[in-house]
C-alpha atoms as one frame of an Amber mdcrd trajectory, in Angstrom:
protein
   0.000   0.000   0.000   1.402   3.379  -1.007   1.573   6.077   1.680  -0.260
   9.387   1.429   1.242  12.741   2.348   1.167  13.131   6.142   3.106  14.377
   9.131   4.915  12.663  11.982   3.017  12.335  15.257   5.001  11.857  18.488
   3.583  10.027  21.525   5.143  11.425  24.700   4.823  11.541  28.465   6.472
  10.321  31.636   7.033   6.565  32.134   4.205   4.193  33.045   1.274   6.249
  31.741   0.286   3.848  28.964   2.218   5.490  26.105   3.381   2.229  24.579
  -0.081   0.705  25.049  -1.558   3.679  23.180   1.033   3.283  20.425   0.420
  -0.456  20.144  -3.361   0.046  20.140  -3.078   2.634  17.369  -0.649   0.658
  15.211  -0.908  -2.992  16.336   2.883  -2.977  16.443   4.613  -5.439  18.744
   6.315  -3.412  21.489   7.385  -4.022  25.076   4.630  -3.043  27.515   5.389
  -3.308  31.224   4.520  -1.565  34.477   7.895   0.028  35.159   9.826   3.059
  33.884  11.954   2.942  30.728  10.334  -0.113  29.183  10.792   1.796  25.924
  14.442   2.698  25.320  14.632   3.117  21.561  11.756   4.921  19.816   9.107
   2.681  18.288   7.774   3.679  14.862   4.542   2.452  13.378   1.592   3.270
  11.152  -1.716   4.437  12.565  -4.731   5.750  10.683  -6.781   8.895  10.362
 -10.466   8.028  10.028 -12.643   9.878   7.495 -15.956   9.228   5.744 -15.159
   7.901   2.271 -16.687   9.679  -0.728 -17.498   6.526  -2.696 -20.972   6.299
  -1.158 -21.821   9.799  -2.315 -20.866   8.890  -5.892 -22.469   5.420  -5.628
 -19.352   3.584  -6.804 -17.208   0.761  -5.473 -13.733   2.108  -4.760 -10.320
   0.464  -5.141  -8.138   2.040  -2.401  -4.425   2.018  -3.093  -2.714   4.285
  -0.558  -5.294   3.814   2.205  -8.026   1.446   3.381 -11.802   1.618   3.025
 -13.860  -0.391   5.492 -17.655  -0.017   5.666 -17.619   3.483   4.086 -14.743
   4.617   6.329 -11.425   5.695   4.770  -8.453   4.906   6.976  -5.533   7.049
   5.832  -2.100   5.876   7.064  -0.004   8.212   9.222   3.337   7.693  10.946
   3.526   7.524  14.747   6.605   7.462  16.960   6.587   6.304  20.592   9.260
   8.038  22.676  10.696   6.635  25.913   9.311   8.210  29.087  10.509  11.725
  29.941  11.546  12.390  33.545  12.368  15.677  35.359  15.776  16.924  34.255
  15.501  15.308  30.828  16.544  18.565  29.147  19.902  18.237  30.942  20.320
  14.616  29.855  18.796  12.768  32.833  17.358   9.408  31.831  18.797   9.739
  28.311  16.561  12.808  28.078  18.520  14.597  25.374  18.243  11.576  23.096
  14.516  11.272  23.696  13.887  14.983  23.205  15.792  14.871  19.921  13.211
  12.370  18.696  10.257  14.372  20.062  11.199  17.527  18.249  11.245  15.839
  14.852   7.495  15.367  15.220   4.992  17.850  13.811   2.609  17.400  16.736
   2.599  15.588  20.072   0.144  13.363  21.899   0.876  13.691  25.619  -0.371
  10.538  27.344  -1.237  11.396  30.960  -2.224   8.950  33.703  -5.455  10.735
  34.599  -6.058   8.418  37.552  -3.153  10.011  39.433  -1.703   6.557  40.083
   1.883   7.326  39.022   4.196   9.965  40.498   6.234  12.513  38.532   8.973
   9.918  37.942   6.485   7.385  36.573   6.525   5.163  39.667   3.294   3.620
  40.916   1.518   5.313  43.815  -1.985   5.229  45.293  -4.764   6.169  42.895
  -5.444   9.879  43.129  -2.253  10.591  45.062  -0.505  12.413  42.203  -1.879
  15.474  40.407  -1.848  14.826  36.615  -1.810  18.574  35.938   1.776  18.569
  37.208   2.667  16.176  34.375   1.405  18.659  31.793   3.405  21.553  33.258
   6.501  19.389  33.680   6.552  18.205  30.055   6.054  21.756  28.776   8.981
  22.939  30.884  11.299  20.096  29.831  10.779  20.687  26.101  11.061  24.459
  26.434  14.271  24.269  28.497  15.747  21.823  26.008  15.018  24.220  23.140
  16.395  27.130  25.188  19.585  25.163  25.759  19.985  24.569  22.007  19.517
  28.216  21.068  21.487  29.740  23.947  24.760  28.231  22.743  24.987  30.510
  19.712  22.468  33.172  20.661  24.858  36.107  21.098  26.503  35.447  17.741
  23.164  34.932  15.976  21.692  38.107  17.457  24.728  40.287  16.626  24.946
  38.923  13.080  21.238  39.514  12.498  21.524  43.125  13.633  24.595  43.716
  11.480  22.902  42.245   8.397  19.709  44.237   9.129  17.557  41.347   7.924
  15.864  40.507  11.222  16.286  37.502  13.493  13.616  35.148  12.043  15.670
  33.705   9.168  18.834  33.000  11.249  16.715  31.295  13.890  15.027  29.142
  11.247  18.483  28.047  10.049  19.476  27.171  13.614  16.271  25.203  14.186
  16.189  23.353  10.861  16.733  19.997  12.539  13.601  20.534  14.637  11.398
  21.197  11.626  10.589  24.741  12.766   9.818  27.202   9.971  10.480  30.917
   9.640   6.763  31.670   9.769   6.526  30.038  13.206   9.544  31.996  14.457
   8.072  35.262  13.182   4.695  34.501  14.761   6.298  33.723  18.147   8.206
  37.024  18.061   4.985  38.869  17.194   3.002  37.252  20.007   5.729  38.105
  22.503   5.933  41.705  21.310   9.718  41.540  20.902  11.892  43.746  18.715
  12.767  41.628  15.688  15.499  44.061  14.626  17.206  44.336  18.038  17.475
  40.795  19.449  20.563  41.761  21.494  18.187  43.765  23.706  16.111  40.710
  24.614  16.366  39.844  28.301  16.673  36.272  29.601  12.964  36.371  30.448
  12.188  37.607  26.928  14.233  34.783  25.459  12.528  32.101  27.573   9.089
  33.517  26.763   9.897  33.506  23.044  11.079  29.872  23.070   8.068  28.762
  25.120   5.642  30.398  22.679   7.610  28.986  19.733   7.265  25.497  21.236
   3.500  25.904  21.469   3.236  27.072  17.859   5.627  24.608  16.242   4.930
  21.498  18.370   1.200  21.589  19.196   0.083  19.177  21.909  -3.075  17.215
  22.626  -3.631  15.696  26.081  -4.741  12.059  26.205  -6.299  11.422  29.610
  -5.523   7.712  29.778  -6.894   5.129  32.235 -10.226   6.974  32.284 -12.023
   3.915  33.695 -10.118   3.991  37.013 -11.395   5.632  40.230 -10.470   9.338
  40.594 -10.019   9.691  36.830 -13.280  11.542  36.173 -12.484  14.367  38.597
  -8.994  14.821  37.203 -10.319  14.707  33.637 -12.604  17.674  34.340  -9.633
  19.574  35.760  -7.482  18.795  32.724 -10.226  20.095  30.422  -9.735  23.568
  31.898  -6.194  23.751  30.470  -5.461  25.421  27.153  -5.209  22.097  25.285
  -7.568  19.678  23.570  -8.157  16.840  26.071  -9.453  13.379  25.106 -10.593
  10.749  27.633  -8.960   7.447  26.712  -8.557   3.801  27.588  -5.630   2.536
  25.526  -5.927  -0.918  27.099  -9.535  -1.235  25.943  -8.636  -0.175  22.385
  -5.762  -2.648  22.265  -8.033  -5.479  23.413 -10.635  -4.587  20.784  -8.090
  -4.212  17.991  -6.503  -7.577  18.782  -9.899  -9.297  18.940 -10.855  -7.739
  15.599  -7.532  -8.796  14.068  -8.357 -12.396  15.022 -11.866 -11.949  13.527
 -13.490 -12.566  16.891 -15.376  -9.269  16.727 -16.394  -6.738  14.097 -14.747
  -3.460  15.145 -13.070  -0.521  13.396 -10.850   2.007  15.171 -13.106   4.744
  16.532 -16.357   2.719  16.562 -18.680   3.218  19.534 -19.596  -0.469  19.695
 -18.590  -3.885  18.349 -20.271  -7.086  17.237 -19.158 -10.474  18.499 -18.553
 -12.787  15.527 -17.207 -15.969  17.089 -18.309 -16.408  20.730 -17.503 -20.119
  20.556 -13.816 -19.259  20.111 -13.636 -17.183  23.303 -13.600 -18.100  26.961
 -16.190 -16.886  29.467 -13.541 -14.550  30.878 -12.826 -13.026  27.473 -16.521
 -12.472  26.789 -16.953 -10.807  30.180 -13.930  -8.578  29.530 -15.390  -7.453
  26.198 -18.765  -6.735  27.790 -17.017  -4.718  30.501 -15.292  -2.637  27.813
 -18.650  -2.056  26.133 -20.360  -0.924  29.341 -17.579   1.052  31.016 -15.802
   2.561  28.006 -17.841   2.517  24.797 -21.247   3.302  26.326 -19.805   5.557
  29.014 -17.287   7.531  26.940 -18.551   7.039  23.385 -15.321   5.347  22.258
 -11.954   4.273  23.634 -10.590   7.697  22.630  -7.522   6.431  20.764  -8.858
   7.088  17.259 -10.486  10.334  18.389  -7.104  11.561  19.642  -5.369  10.838
  16.324  -8.165  12.449  14.320  -8.143  15.507  16.577  -4.426  15.987  15.983
  -4.681  15.894  12.200  -8.032  17.600  11.595  -7.919  20.208  14.379  -4.386
  20.676  15.713  -2.658  20.428  12.321  -5.753  21.625  10.430  -5.583  19.087
   7.605  -8.156  17.873   5.096  -8.568  14.874   2.782  -8.437  15.223  -1.010
  -8.989  12.499  -3.649  -7.045  12.935  -6.930  -8.369  11.099  -9.995  -7.366
  11.100 -13.656 -10.825  10.592 -15.152 -13.375  12.870 -13.417 -16.285  11.079
 -15.117 -15.453   7.595 -13.842 -13.327   8.700 -10.833 -10.443   6.492 -11.946
  -6.682   6.659 -12.367  -4.870   5.540 -15.522  -5.192   1.891 -14.430  -8.963
   2.159 -14.071  -8.888   2.015 -10.274 -11.776   3.936  -8.695 -10.888   6.580
  -6.078  -7.532   4.895  -5.480  -5.797   7.568  -3.403  -6.614   9.825  -0.476
  -4.208  12.589   0.539  -4.004  14.313   3.909  -3.050  17.901   3.115  -2.989
  21.259   4.929  -6.251  23.169   4.960  -5.961  26.154   2.608  -3.942  24.300
  -0.013  -4.572  25.386  -3.597  -5.110  23.166  -6.623  -1.668  24.112  -7.956
   0.058  23.390  -4.640  -1.718  20.047  -4.472  -0.413  19.194  -7.946   3.137
  19.671  -6.661   2.453  17.300  -3.764   1.538  14.565  -6.224   4.506  15.160
  -8.535   6.805  18.116  -9.237   6.366  17.682 -13.001   2.597  17.854 -12.603
   2.977  21.129 -10.729   5.415  22.576 -13.263   3.018  21.877 -16.129  -0.246
  22.674 -14.321  -3.035  24.087 -16.528  -6.173  23.733 -14.419  -8.112  21.237
 -12.296 -11.591  19.743 -12.649 -13.995  19.343  -9.727 -15.394  15.815 -10.134
 -18.678  16.730  -8.424 -19.786  19.435 -10.835 -17.240  18.889 -13.674 -16.250
  22.554 -13.546 -12.761  23.846 -14.150 -10.978  25.418 -11.192  -7.894  27.595
 -11.427  -4.499  27.281  -9.830  -5.418  29.540  -6.889  -8.639  27.702  -6.041
  -8.555  26.558  -2.407  -9.459  22.901  -1.963 -12.025  21.694   0.564 -12.205
  18.571   2.695 -13.192  15.466   0.685 -12.755  17.215  -2.649 -12.363  14.897
  -5.655 -10.338  16.584  -8.378  -8.587  15.828 -11.631  -5.484  17.873 -12.403
  -4.845  18.693 -16.033  -1.307  19.583 -17.104   0.297  20.231 -20.448   1.642
  16.670 -20.326  -0.986  14.581 -18.580  -4.009  14.542 -16.315  -4.020  13.106
 -12.769
């Protein structure tokens, strides 16, 4: 299966919160899952899916997905996930291999922060009594660790960068983008952080230490957006903490990664009919399961699916891509009449792309030659031509016509 355009999603948090369980539930990858810190040492990479309503039903056709999956009218678009080892206090200074882990985090375009909402693990990730630890501290601690790590990177050359920028009279945004290239941070994010902080872009040597920290902290928020996954929602004390987390300036999703993993594994073995993000499941082969397994599934249905609406794992991934990263799905076809590519496959590809993308920009995502020779695009719904500056909408189906070929 070919991959569509997407962005890297990092799964982060302190040890023992269920990060690796979340990752495994989202990807069905085989990873070490244990109830002690630093089970994960090297980052785990896997493929999860963004869930979207497929357009084939609207057009009353049977599709032939190539770079994604279509199950019961649901398009599952593959995205890359990375599971980072648990972050502990002092990680920005290297404690617990923190520098190595933070290097991996900052390659991601967005972060899912898995928090033990039950309060059953302390700040180091060690087990404690349920409700004994305040999960809000975990949110503040992770923010601080990433910000201090970024501060440490920039501080090394800051004086030289600031003086050079003033001498060149071109502002500080471009030099900072060059310095932060490895973190995937763009000039537009740097400029926006400076604007929000009200700092003098032409006189960075006048920034105080507090100014500098504030700038980096705002830059972190802009360039590495975070969603909070309130994991272990079915445990006592979780509901109260979940309501408290919802008051923070982050999207917060109630989650049971263990429940999702159990459902995904049962579905993989064709014991139940279940798709990621469903609010219920159907038992297909009760004769192949023990009484204990059937009771466990019914418990998941009653406590998680009926109580919360879903396990939250798929909702978290969708929230990252459709809200945090503001992306949409677009279906390119070669023949707008039959919705096929050159091999006759119907609606073969689905692309996750940034909201606001134009038809011409989308052509470049498919192939540089297609962008170079772009003439116009055709909207498959109404068969009208659209120009290069036309902004695409979610679930658009378009055919791109170039001077060499149509896609």
